[in-house]
XYZ file of C-alpha atoms in Angstrom:
772
model
C 43.147 84.970 299.150
C 43.346 81.681 301.018
C 43.775 79.784 297.738
C 46.644 82.038 296.692
C 48.221 81.803 300.160
C 48.339 77.995 299.940
C 49.813 78.053 296.429
C 52.404 80.700 297.306
C 53.421 78.887 300.504
C 53.875 75.610 298.618
C 56.053 77.269 295.984
C 58.056 79.255 298.529
C 58.918 76.089 300.472
C 59.840 74.073 297.403
C 61.931 76.923 295.982
C 63.812 77.167 299.288
C 64.545 73.425 299.107
C 65.649 73.443 295.461
C 67.691 76.626 295.928
C 69.451 75.102 298.943
C 70.207 71.866 297.087
C 71.264 73.174 293.666
C 72.629 76.659 294.384
C 73.727 76.967 297.998
C 75.128 73.456 298.389
C 76.532 72.320 301.764
C 75.769 74.754 304.556
C 78.396 77.506 305.078
C 80.783 76.104 302.439
C 82.380 78.807 300.261
C 81.633 78.528 296.518
C 80.209 75.003 296.811
C 79.837 74.657 293.036
C 83.646 74.600 292.759
C 83.869 71.546 295.015
C 84.307 68.085 293.547
C 84.174 64.703 295.208
C 86.818 62.146 294.260
C 86.542 58.411 294.738
C 87.630 55.470 292.583
C 86.120 52.702 290.529
C 86.417 50.544 293.676
C 84.567 53.167 295.711
C 87.633 53.421 297.933
C 90.658 55.721 298.218
C 94.166 54.519 299.079
C 96.268 57.011 301.062
C 99.240 56.865 298.617
C 96.905 57.594 295.697
C 95.461 60.604 297.512
C 98.972 61.945 298.075
C 99.759 61.494 294.371
C 96.557 63.296 293.319
C 97.318 66.220 295.598
C 100.926 66.516 294.430
C 100.274 66.211 290.681
C 96.984 68.064 290.109
C 96.993 71.362 288.219
C 93.220 71.809 287.891
C 92.499 71.685 291.638
C 93.661 74.240 294.176
C 93.911 71.568 296.844
C 92.640 68.102 297.754
C 91.502 66.952 301.209
C 90.820 63.442 302.461
C 88.011 62.554 304.895
C 86.993 59.325 306.597
C 83.850 58.622 308.619
C 84.241 56.561 311.793
C 82.500 56.102 315.138
C 84.065 57.008 318.469
C 83.013 56.594 322.074
C 82.842 60.011 323.662
C 82.843 60.692 327.397
C 83.379 63.809 329.466
C 84.011 64.234 333.177
C 80.333 64.787 333.897
C 78.680 62.564 331.243
C 78.723 58.865 330.548
C 79.991 57.292 327.303
C 78.119 57.814 324.061
C 78.748 56.749 320.473
C 79.366 59.748 318.212
C 79.751 59.778 314.459
C 83.124 61.348 313.717
C 84.838 62.524 310.551
C 88.603 62.250 310.394
C 89.945 65.000 308.126
C 93.297 66.103 306.780
C 94.348 69.455 308.303
C 93.650 71.341 305.059
C 89.976 70.308 304.921
C 88.305 73.314 306.566
C 90.549 75.726 304.663
C 89.581 74.041 301.404
C 85.895 74.445 302.340
C 86.356 78.062 303.373
C 84.910 77.505 306.859
C 86.524 78.554 310.143
C 85.690 77.404 313.678
C 83.133 79.464 315.579
C 85.498 79.526 318.524
C 88.997 78.109 318.890
C 91.439 77.234 316.133
C 91.603 75.047 313.033
C 93.631 71.863 312.652
C 97.296 72.278 311.698
C 99.760 69.863 310.128
C 101.362 69.154 313.513
C 98.024 67.693 314.721
C 98.134 64.990 312.039
C 101.489 63.338 312.711
C 102.032 60.109 314.605
C 102.524 60.725 318.312
C 100.850 64.152 318.322
C 98.634 65.113 321.251
C 95.036 64.017 320.416
C 92.791 66.975 319.548
C 89.147 67.231 318.502
C 86.775 69.768 316.984
C 83.173 69.805 318.251
C 80.057 70.362 316.179
C 77.800 73.198 317.311
C 75.010 70.803 318.320
C 77.358 68.605 320.357
C 78.836 71.720 321.972
C 75.343 72.720 323.090
C 74.099 69.317 324.244
C 77.260 67.978 325.886
C 79.013 71.162 326.962
C 76.143 73.543 327.665
C 77.445 75.960 324.984
C 80.277 76.898 327.335
C 83.055 78.778 325.438
C 85.512 77.634 328.102
C 85.289 74.104 326.683
C 88.101 75.070 324.279
C 91.276 73.807 325.875
C 89.477 71.296 328.091
C 89.834 67.525 327.788
C 87.279 64.879 326.840
C 87.649 61.121 326.557
C 87.549 59.756 323.004
C 87.678 55.953 323.016
C 89.010 56.202 326.558
C 91.920 58.475 325.557
C 92.049 62.134 326.690
C 91.771 64.567 323.767
C 91.940 68.353 323.865
C 89.050 70.356 322.431
C 90.607 72.955 320.125
C 87.461 74.494 318.630
C 83.740 74.483 317.870
C 82.413 74.658 314.311
C 79.655 77.129 313.325
C 75.981 76.293 313.757
C 74.558 74.351 310.827
C 77.901 73.121 309.482
C 77.622 69.364 308.917
C 80.142 68.614 306.152
C 80.384 65.962 304.846
C 77.388 64.672 306.844
C 75.737 65.096 310.225
C 78.575 64.310 312.622
C 79.386 65.358 316.174
C 83.188 65.426 316.049
C 86.054 66.090 313.697
C 89.531 64.719 314.403
C 92.801 64.901 312.451
C 93.338 62.058 310.022
C 96.654 60.448 310.988
C 97.756 57.778 308.468
C 99.140 54.667 310.110
C 101.928 52.581 308.629
C 99.379 50.037 307.440
C 97.217 52.747 305.829
C 100.156 54.060 303.830
C 100.423 50.727 302.028
C 98.979 50.893 298.543
C 96.717 47.857 299.054
C 94.875 49.216 302.112
C 91.501 50.925 301.737
C 91.831 54.070 303.818
C 88.796 56.181 302.990
C 85.923 56.345 300.533
C 86.119 59.954 299.407
C 88.436 62.892 298.892
C 87.300 66.431 298.084
C 88.944 69.006 295.853
C 88.364 72.648 294.952
C 88.494 73.609 291.286
C 90.691 76.500 290.289
C 88.721 79.549 289.214
C 87.269 79.067 285.735
C 88.223 75.367 285.537
C 85.362 73.062 284.506
C 84.722 69.743 286.199
C 85.455 67.940 282.931
C 89.057 69.190 282.979
C 89.633 67.904 286.522
C 88.037 64.596 285.596
C 90.280 64.212 282.553
C 93.398 65.148 284.507
C 92.789 62.745 287.399
C 91.921 59.927 285.012
C 95.302 60.509 283.376
C 97.033 60.402 286.765
C 95.150 57.189 287.480
C 96.444 55.616 284.268
C 100.004 56.579 285.189
C 99.618 54.987 288.634
C 98.116 51.863 287.056
C 101.213 51.519 284.865
C 103.563 52.145 287.780
C 101.741 49.870 290.258
C 99.890 47.188 288.259
C 99.536 44.912 291.265
C 97.237 47.315 293.117
C 96.105 49.948 290.578
C 95.590 47.927 287.426
C 91.790 48.345 287.353
C 91.581 51.397 289.626
C 90.639 54.785 288.181
C 89.673 58.061 289.920
C 86.010 59.064 289.672
C 85.303 62.813 289.886
C 81.795 64.063 290.691
C 80.583 67.646 290.540
C 78.954 69.296 293.543
C 75.453 68.585 292.202
C 76.284 64.942 291.535
C 77.634 64.114 294.981
C 75.675 66.508 297.176
C 72.271 66.050 295.569
C 72.617 62.838 293.565
C 70.832 62.004 290.337
C 67.998 60.117 292.026
C 67.322 62.832 294.594
C 67.653 65.497 291.887
C 64.736 63.917 290.042
C 62.708 63.835 293.251
C 63.396 67.528 293.920
C 62.448 68.485 290.379
C 59.314 66.345 290.528
C 58.249 68.030 293.760
C 58.965 71.454 292.249
C 56.941 70.561 289.168
C 54.075 69.547 291.441
C 54.324 72.848 293.312
C 54.198 74.820 290.055
C 51.166 72.782 289.004
C 49.418 73.713 292.244
C 50.241 77.357 291.524
C 48.780 77.119 288.008
C 45.646 75.493 289.371
C 45.311 78.231 291.982
C 45.828 80.858 289.294
C 43.096 79.454 287.031
C 40.866 78.900 290.047
C 41.158 82.496 291.208
C 40.672 83.699 287.631
C 37.471 81.676 287.423
C 36.203 82.948 290.771
C 36.960 86.555 289.812
C 35.338 86.049 286.434
C 32.164 84.665 287.987
C 32.102 87.481 290.536
C 32.741 89.989 287.762
C 29.679 88.913 285.774
C 27.670 91.136 288.113
C 29.559 94.054 286.556
C 28.736 93.087 282.971
C 26.403 95.999 282.375
C 28.860 98.383 284.041
C 31.652 97.160 281.774
C 29.405 97.493 278.709
C 28.634 101.100 279.623
C 32.336 101.869 280.152
C 33.163 100.440 276.744
C 30.299 102.382 275.153
C 31.593 105.597 276.730
C 35.024 105.070 275.160
C 36.985 103.106 277.748
C 39.511 100.851 276.017
C 39.535 97.139 276.603
C 43.253 97.410 277.416
C 42.445 99.784 280.274
C 39.918 97.361 281.731
C 42.370 94.479 281.429
C 45.019 96.561 283.165
C 42.622 97.402 285.969
C 41.813 93.701 286.382
C 45.514 92.861 286.555
C 46.060 95.522 289.253
C 43.149 94.169 291.293
C 44.550 90.679 290.948
C 48.040 91.783 292.043
C 46.616 93.477 295.142
C 44.699 90.329 296.020
C 47.725 88.125 295.360
C 49.930 90.403 297.439
C 47.771 89.786 300.470
C 47.813 86.071 299.707
C 51.593 86.169 299.308
C 52.111 87.740 302.719
C 49.887 85.118 304.307
C 51.629 82.358 302.325
C 55.015 83.606 303.489
C 53.963 83.095 307.082
C 52.726 79.579 306.332
C 55.981 78.756 304.531
C 58.067 79.568 307.629
C 56.164 76.972 309.617
C 56.479 74.437 306.773
C 60.252 74.975 306.496
C 60.688 74.382 310.221
C 58.930 71.036 309.751
C 60.924 70.102 306.640
C 64.266 70.610 308.391
C 63.562 67.430 310.351
C 63.001 65.052 307.405
C 65.729 63.070 305.558
C 64.780 64.469 302.148
C 66.162 67.868 303.179
C 68.883 66.766 305.596
C 71.950 68.987 305.396
C 70.239 71.750 303.384
C 70.266 75.416 304.366
C 66.503 75.942 304.385
C 66.008 79.675 304.860
C 63.745 82.310 303.336
C 66.691 84.337 302.073
C 66.743 87.114 299.508
C 66.429 84.726 296.566
C 63.432 82.978 298.127
C 61.729 86.280 298.950
C 62.312 87.504 295.386
C 60.799 84.273 294.065
C 57.743 84.616 296.344
C 57.281 88.220 295.220
C 57.554 87.293 291.551
C 55.186 84.350 291.967
C 52.616 86.474 293.811
C 52.725 89.327 291.306
C 52.616 87.008 288.283
C 49.795 84.912 289.714
C 47.699 87.951 290.592
C 48.338 89.655 287.264
C 47.455 86.549 285.245
C 44.361 85.749 287.302
C 43.141 89.354 287.180
C 43.784 89.664 283.453
C 42.006 86.401 282.677
C 38.996 87.406 284.740
C 38.837 90.824 283.046
C 39.150 89.216 279.628
C 36.216 86.990 280.508
C 34.057 89.887 281.716
C 34.873 92.331 278.902
C 34.284 89.708 276.206
C 33.356 91.293 272.901
C 31.505 94.587 272.740
C 28.755 92.919 270.760
C 28.273 90.280 273.394
C 28.074 92.829 276.183
C 25.642 95.129 274.460
C 23.429 92.243 273.501
C 23.188 90.712 276.953
C 19.728 90.379 278.354
C 19.479 89.196 281.924
C 15.793 88.622 281.427
C 16.452 86.046 278.772
C 18.431 83.833 281.151
C 20.694 82.715 278.345
C 24.368 82.486 279.168
C 26.948 83.763 276.795
C 28.352 80.742 274.999
C 31.730 82.421 274.639
C 31.895 83.304 278.347
C 31.006 79.824 279.496
C 33.525 78.318 277.088
C 36.227 80.457 278.653
C 35.294 79.149 282.090
C 35.221 75.591 280.742
C 38.787 75.997 279.492
C 39.929 77.146 282.937
C 38.240 74.190 284.611
C 39.719 71.760 282.077
C 43.203 73.115 282.827
C 42.629 72.682 286.569
C 41.365 69.133 286.157
C 44.230 68.185 283.817
C 46.811 69.399 286.322
C 44.950 67.682 289.162
C 44.999 64.382 287.241
C 48.726 64.865 286.608
C 49.455 65.298 290.322
C 47.135 62.551 291.529
C 48.628 60.032 289.098
C 52.192 61.108 289.901
C 51.594 60.827 293.636
C 49.848 57.492 293.185
C 52.738 56.061 291.171
C 55.300 57.182 293.765
C 53.233 55.800 296.642
C 52.804 52.459 294.874
C 56.545 52.332 294.277
C 57.394 52.990 297.938
C 54.778 50.444 299.013
C 56.317 47.838 296.713
C 59.694 48.409 298.373
C 58.535 48.444 301.978
C 56.285 45.404 301.578
C 58.800 43.307 299.632
C 59.887 39.939 300.974
C 63.586 40.278 301.803
C 63.948 36.777 303.229
C 64.327 37.801 306.884
C 61.998 38.137 309.869
C 62.347 41.759 310.920
C 60.059 41.685 313.963
C 62.069 41.896 317.162
C 65.429 41.939 315.339
C 67.969 44.553 316.414
C 71.238 45.402 314.699
C 74.249 47.532 315.601
C 77.663 48.142 314.084
C 80.823 47.202 315.997
C 84.342 48.275 315.088
C 87.324 46.389 316.503
C 90.362 48.672 316.002
C 93.275 46.686 314.530
C 95.757 48.407 316.838
C 93.968 46.910 319.860
C 92.705 43.700 318.227
C 95.520 42.802 315.876
C 94.926 39.058 315.595
C 91.918 37.086 314.434
C 91.801 35.227 317.751
C 91.560 38.488 319.707
C 88.646 39.681 317.567
C 86.911 36.343 317.803
C 87.264 36.248 321.577
C 85.804 39.706 322.181
C 82.824 39.034 319.908
C 82.216 35.727 321.672
C 82.401 37.427 325.065
C 79.846 40.068 324.028
C 77.557 37.356 322.669
C 77.763 35.385 325.928
C 76.788 38.470 327.921
C 73.802 39.060 325.640
C 72.403 35.513 325.540
C 72.246 35.440 329.351
C 69.757 38.319 329.226
C 66.218 36.910 329.688
C 64.828 39.328 327.083
C 67.072 38.023 324.283
C 66.500 34.862 322.248
C 69.621 34.628 320.096
C 72.688 36.560 318.957
C 74.943 36.315 315.891
C 77.258 38.468 313.797
C 77.473 39.329 310.111
C 79.673 41.728 308.165
C 76.742 43.194 306.192
C 73.149 43.958 307.156
C 70.287 42.604 304.992
C 69.634 44.655 301.811
C 72.960 46.521 302.214
C 75.603 46.302 299.508
C 78.052 43.459 300.172
C 81.586 43.071 298.746
C 81.658 41.228 295.432
C 84.045 38.391 294.647
C 84.691 36.727 291.310
C 83.784 33.047 291.087
C 86.584 30.899 289.711
C 85.472 27.572 288.137
C 86.910 24.555 289.943
C 84.449 21.717 289.572
C 83.260 21.906 285.986
C 79.862 23.190 287.141
C 77.241 24.478 284.775
C 76.530 28.093 283.937
C 78.018 30.207 286.663
C 77.480 33.704 287.929
C 80.463 35.928 287.153
C 80.400 37.426 290.645
C 78.676 36.900 293.963
C 78.386 38.842 297.188
C 80.636 37.306 299.827
C 81.019 38.232 303.494
C 81.722 36.528 306.833
C 79.093 35.484 309.399
C 79.181 33.616 312.704
C 77.326 30.362 313.516
C 73.587 30.900 313.869
C 73.428 34.055 311.743
C 70.991 32.555 309.232
C 68.571 31.473 311.953
C 68.834 34.716 313.945
C 67.846 36.884 310.959
C 65.025 34.524 310.071
C 66.479 32.508 307.197
C 66.580 28.733 306.874
C 69.115 25.998 306.095
C 67.728 24.210 303.019
C 70.434 21.586 302.553
C 73.576 20.493 304.332
C 74.561 22.186 307.576
C 75.126 25.614 309.082
C 78.517 27.109 309.841
C 79.718 25.699 313.158
C 82.309 26.623 315.822
C 84.492 23.886 314.325
C 84.950 26.035 311.200
C 87.775 27.982 312.801
C 91.141 29.269 311.716
C 93.312 26.403 310.511
C 90.355 24.157 309.653
C 89.389 23.392 306.028
C 87.847 26.441 304.364
C 84.070 26.112 303.996
C 81.152 28.295 302.929
C 77.383 28.475 302.605
C 75.656 29.544 299.399
C 72.147 30.854 298.952
C 69.504 29.165 296.822
C 69.963 31.687 294.033
C 73.651 30.869 293.587
C 72.952 27.131 293.864
C 70.361 27.362 291.068
C 72.677 29.330 288.795
C 75.945 27.543 289.528
C 74.778 23.934 289.968
C 71.395 23.590 288.228
C 69.863 20.199 288.969
C 72.830 19.180 291.153
C 73.503 19.081 294.876
C 75.851 21.972 295.751
C 76.834 20.438 299.097
C 80.347 19.044 298.795
C 81.194 21.052 295.671
C 84.175 23.395 295.610
C 84.160 27.056 294.684
C 87.009 29.483 294.010
C 86.677 33.084 295.202
C 88.906 35.924 294.077
C 88.671 39.619 295.042
C 90.420 40.744 291.844
C 89.072 38.209 289.347
C 92.260 36.189 288.900
C 93.640 33.004 290.537
C 96.143 35.117 292.471
C 97.553 34.650 295.934
C 94.481 36.411 297.362
C 92.073 33.840 295.885
C 90.651 31.117 298.136
C 89.043 27.755 297.475
C 86.136 26.758 299.715
C 83.994 23.658 300.130
C 80.225 24.192 300.114
C 78.722 22.715 303.285
C 75.179 24.104 303.083
C 72.504 25.888 301.058
C 70.410 28.595 302.708
C 67.243 30.460 301.800
C 67.504 33.653 299.780
C 68.058 36.920 301.641
C 68.018 40.260 299.834
C 71.509 41.736 299.600
C 72.720 44.634 297.511
C 69.381 45.336 295.819
C 68.197 48.620 297.250
C 64.749 48.084 295.749
C 64.493 44.661 297.451
C 62.889 43.070 294.401
C 65.496 40.424 293.627
C 67.880 37.963 295.262
C 71.487 38.030 294.158
C 74.014 35.149 294.462
C 75.614 35.155 297.928
C 78.463 33.231 299.581
C 78.561 33.188 303.403
C 81.990 32.622 304.944
C 82.847 31.652 308.567
C 84.016 34.695 310.506
C 86.669 32.658 312.313
C 88.304 31.946 308.955
C 87.814 35.431 307.505
C 87.945 37.930 310.402
C 87.608 41.659 309.846
C 87.365 44.765 312.091
C 83.828 45.812 311.122
C 80.894 43.583 312.056
C 77.199 43.919 312.764
C 75.683 42.270 315.813
C 72.186 40.876 315.256
C 70.063 40.361 318.358
C 66.670 38.645 318.336
C 64.653 40.023 321.250
C 61.790 38.200 322.903
C 58.281 39.550 322.161
C 57.378 42.511 324.339
C 60.907 43.239 325.558
C 61.943 46.860 324.984
C 65.329 46.746 326.722
C 67.342 45.108 323.945
C 69.110 48.332 322.937
C 70.225 49.010 326.506
C 71.374 45.406 326.859
C 73.542 45.680 323.711
C 75.195 48.892 324.905
C 75.816 47.458 328.377
C 77.298 44.210 327.059
C 79.727 46.034 324.797
C 80.660 48.572 327.462
C 81.325 45.920 330.106
C 83.551 43.993 327.720
C 85.510 47.000 326.443
C 84.510 50.539 327.399
C 86.442 51.905 324.408
C 84.406 50.019 321.794
C 81.747 51.973 319.915
C 78.190 50.863 319.208
C 77.066 52.496 315.962
C 73.689 52.653 314.231
C 71.823 50.761 316.952
C 68.357 50.313 315.448
C 65.614 47.814 314.982
C 66.089 46.263 311.565
C 62.661 47.607 310.577
C 63.847 51.134 311.395
C 67.075 50.604 309.484
C 65.144 49.495 306.404
C 62.743 52.427 306.715
C 65.635 54.884 306.751
C 66.949 53.515 303.464
C 63.883 54.798 301.563
C 63.095 57.794 303.758
C 63.699 60.326 300.951
C 61.360 58.554 298.553
C 58.741 58.132 301.277
C 58.796 61.812 302.195
C 58.791 62.953 298.573
C 55.775 60.772 297.818
C 54.053 62.220 300.892
C 54.744 65.738 299.598
C 53.404 64.817 296.170
C 50.347 63.353 297.872
C 49.794 66.583 299.800
C 50.137 68.624 296.613
C 47.788 66.267 294.788
C 45.197 66.664 297.563
C 45.506 70.447 297.346
C 45.184 70.306 293.560
C 42.164 68.054 293.798
C 40.479 70.395 296.238
C 41.215 73.450 294.103
C 39.959 71.709 290.964
C 36.759 70.729 292.774
C 36.252 74.348 293.845
C 36.791 75.522 290.285
C 34.336 72.956 288.910
C 31.763 73.876 291.542
C 32.146 77.547 290.649
C 31.457 76.987 286.961
C 28.537 74.615 287.508
C 26.978 76.942 290.085
C 27.472 79.849 287.706
C 25.683 78.023 284.913
C 22.858 77.022 287.228
C 22.418 80.647 288.320
C 22.405 81.897 284.735
C 19.675 79.410 283.806
C 17.585 79.809 286.933
C 14.495 81.016 285.019
C 14.801 78.211 282.476
C 15.076 75.600 285.218
C 12.108 77.130 287.030
C 10.017 76.863 283.890
C 11.126 73.246 283.342
C 10.207 72.330 286.898
C 6.848 74.070 286.524
C 6.238 72.045 283.358
C 6.917 68.782 285.208
C 10.662 68.172 284.859
C 11.707 65.427 287.286
C 14.607 65.794 289.767
C 16.523 63.191 287.753
C 16.226 65.313 284.613
C 17.485 68.388 286.469
C 20.428 66.540 288.024
C 21.208 65.039 284.622
C 21.363 68.474 283.067
C 23.778 69.633 285.764
C 25.951 66.535 285.171
C 25.979 67.122 281.422
C 27.017 70.713 282.075
C 30.101 69.481 283.923
C 30.868 66.520 281.666
C 32.528 68.561 278.903
C 35.305 70.271 280.867
C 35.796 67.155 283.014
C 36.254 64.923 279.959
C 38.710 67.283 278.292
C 40.662 67.776 281.509
C 40.863 64.075 282.322
C 42.038 63.173 278.822
C 44.690 65.874 278.745
C 45.762 65.142 282.330
C 46.178 61.430 281.672
C 48.458 62.168 278.728
C 50.497 64.661 280.752
C 50.762 62.192 283.627
C 52.174 59.438 281.416
C 54.795 61.770 279.972
C 55.737 63.336 283.304
C 56.000 60.143 285.335
C 58.348 58.650 282.753
C 60.910 61.158 284.030
C 60.778 59.283 287.349
C 61.023 55.847 285.759
C 64.426 55.174 287.333
C 62.949 55.863 290.783
C 59.922 53.597 290.363
C 59.866 50.045 291.670
C 57.345 47.494 290.449
C 55.057 50.053 288.810
C 55.005 51.696 285.398
C 54.362 55.313 284.554
C 50.983 54.311 283.063
C 49.989 51.742 285.673
C 46.277 50.938 285.080
C 45.523 50.572 288.791
C 46.969 53.997 289.549
C 45.151 55.513 286.576
C 41.905 53.882 287.635
C 42.360 55.029 291.211
C 43.111 58.580 290.109
C 40.006 58.690 287.914
C 37.893 57.318 290.761
C 39.202 59.960 293.181
C 38.687 62.706 290.632
C 35.204 61.459 289.758
C 34.281 61.436 293.429
C 35.505 65.010 293.850
C 33.655 66.065 290.685
C 30.462 64.386 291.908
C 30.617 66.335 295.161
C 31.372 69.557 293.272
C 28.311 69.004 291.049
C 25.949 67.775 293.753
C 25.704 71.082 295.624
C 24.591 73.131 292.560
C 22.272 70.261 291.576
C 20.563 70.356 294.972
C 20.237 74.110 294.651
C 18.641 73.691 291.238
C 16.116 71.203 292.640
C 15.039 73.708 295.275
C 14.170 76.422 292.748
C 10.581 77.566 293.135
C 9.037 78.166 289.687
C 7.284 81.350 290.817
C 10.502 82.753 292.262
C 12.469 81.850 289.153
C 9.969 83.561 286.834
C 10.193 86.794 288.836
C 14.026 86.899 288.635
C 15.877 89.454 286.471
């Protein structure tokens, strides 16, 4: 029963996860499969384009625009805190089919310039900041230092489009309404009833072509990209992980099923004579098989109830891991129906298999002689098949888990070109309405840096527009100096003086960016070693000129910079961290922007860096937000959290499978030893050595082990190829993983065989000869 409980619990949990991801979709959203996400080939949405999509579409009922930002939140009784906020058009919650738990929804009047600021609270924020007080509706809180009225609280569990604390109306500014201003990354639409995603995709692509013809300056290479609910909510990579985990769970169930069938079959051998008599008296084999299935279902039912209890605890744990973030993990009617079906099917199959083994053929049963000590060859072959199936599935899971773990290890241990120890990073946003000029932005960043460097626990401070390994904006390289083979594009983003040293890089040639590289001075840049090798092979890049264009043409937006230094390679844009792409570093003073990361190198042993960053920003401007304040190591860990947790789950399933396979192997070997007790007693009496006895036991197990390992290795190669796109630095048939899996399995098999072997060695010849 315990074996079935584990297998049922594993399958119940995984079904709840897969059902939540593929069927339920975002929590509380009505008909989530009719939702589509809309972005563009630039991964950005312009406000005028959104308005055109909404006005022209016939395949979508409505389209809503959302934008994620950070705000500083303060109430009359609490201090300031940075809260992730989603700005939404007033039709967003109506499009999703979700209403506030208390209060009212946004209306069009909330989203016009000059309207009274209003906010919607998430359920969690309502509980933690407001004590779940319903009277909070109508009260005022400070958002970025400005009073805003709380108009409602969203239902518990609602996190669309991600895990935020606030929602505010999206109010387009005059600048945002220009067609060349990136306003948001995503819009969301609801398909009309019966309309396929392909129709909406075709329609919006046509609208995009019309806009490209009407506005070639901004929309020439811009096309809408429509993703179905599965594509944007789950994602192709995560989909494969979910399906891999589900496949592993089903494998554990199959192993448990064969294991229980083997155990029941071995236990049922004591009833061999009884079964033979029943058959001789006219009982049909079908009746005996049916009785075995009923017994198995009753046993599995008890295991299913126990497994259901275990699954509730497991789901509570899973709700806290990134792999299942945002999923509605509940044992609902569908999950309970699945658990019931799994329990009944497992019990019926296990009971039927065990009965089939015991009933055998009438001739076999009538001819059995317990005094002879000879085992039925047919019966033992049936048990061998069950063990081979268990071992094959165990090899499949162990290899799959090993490949995933190797892949995650390759990512986390990769050299990214920075020194992560003691390095903190946080996002800062300088609102253009308060910091309109480059000088104003530069001054506030300088003031924050000065406050930080005076802290005795901080070594150095610098700013960069992109964190290491994150995707950086690409710019087209325009030939200017007749250089050799050139990269078509390179990542390009602004940094402040000292950035390279603060993150742990090195200046290899020339000089670093300096305070003298300010607005009005000659435009300069640094390039990394990778770009230097590709662009100027065998030449000194320092002093060369390089053209950079955001749209690939020598337009008015293109700039020409002089290369003043070459720096060591730092991983940027490669999520797997296995390669170094060409990078251009620009002085922030010459290329200012609202969003920047502050990088702070703390002294060893100092744990107050985070508090120092918050205090420095707050003292300079209490309305500024500090977002994603983490150690760089933590930030990098979060990037691969889903893969890490999925590999851990596969590892847990592989361990369970290995244990079940070992139990099954032990059962068969012990059964064979018991059947040949008299023979072994005679052999020992005639002088058989312990080595000969142990060798016989090993040979007994070698057959099913060999078949299972061979079949499992083939299955593992085929199955892990489905995860090829998720693997980093390891192949589906990696010899080290295969060797490790065989070693682990061999060790488990050795333990499973050793116990029956020891029992065989302890057989007293006189006792064995007296046995029936």
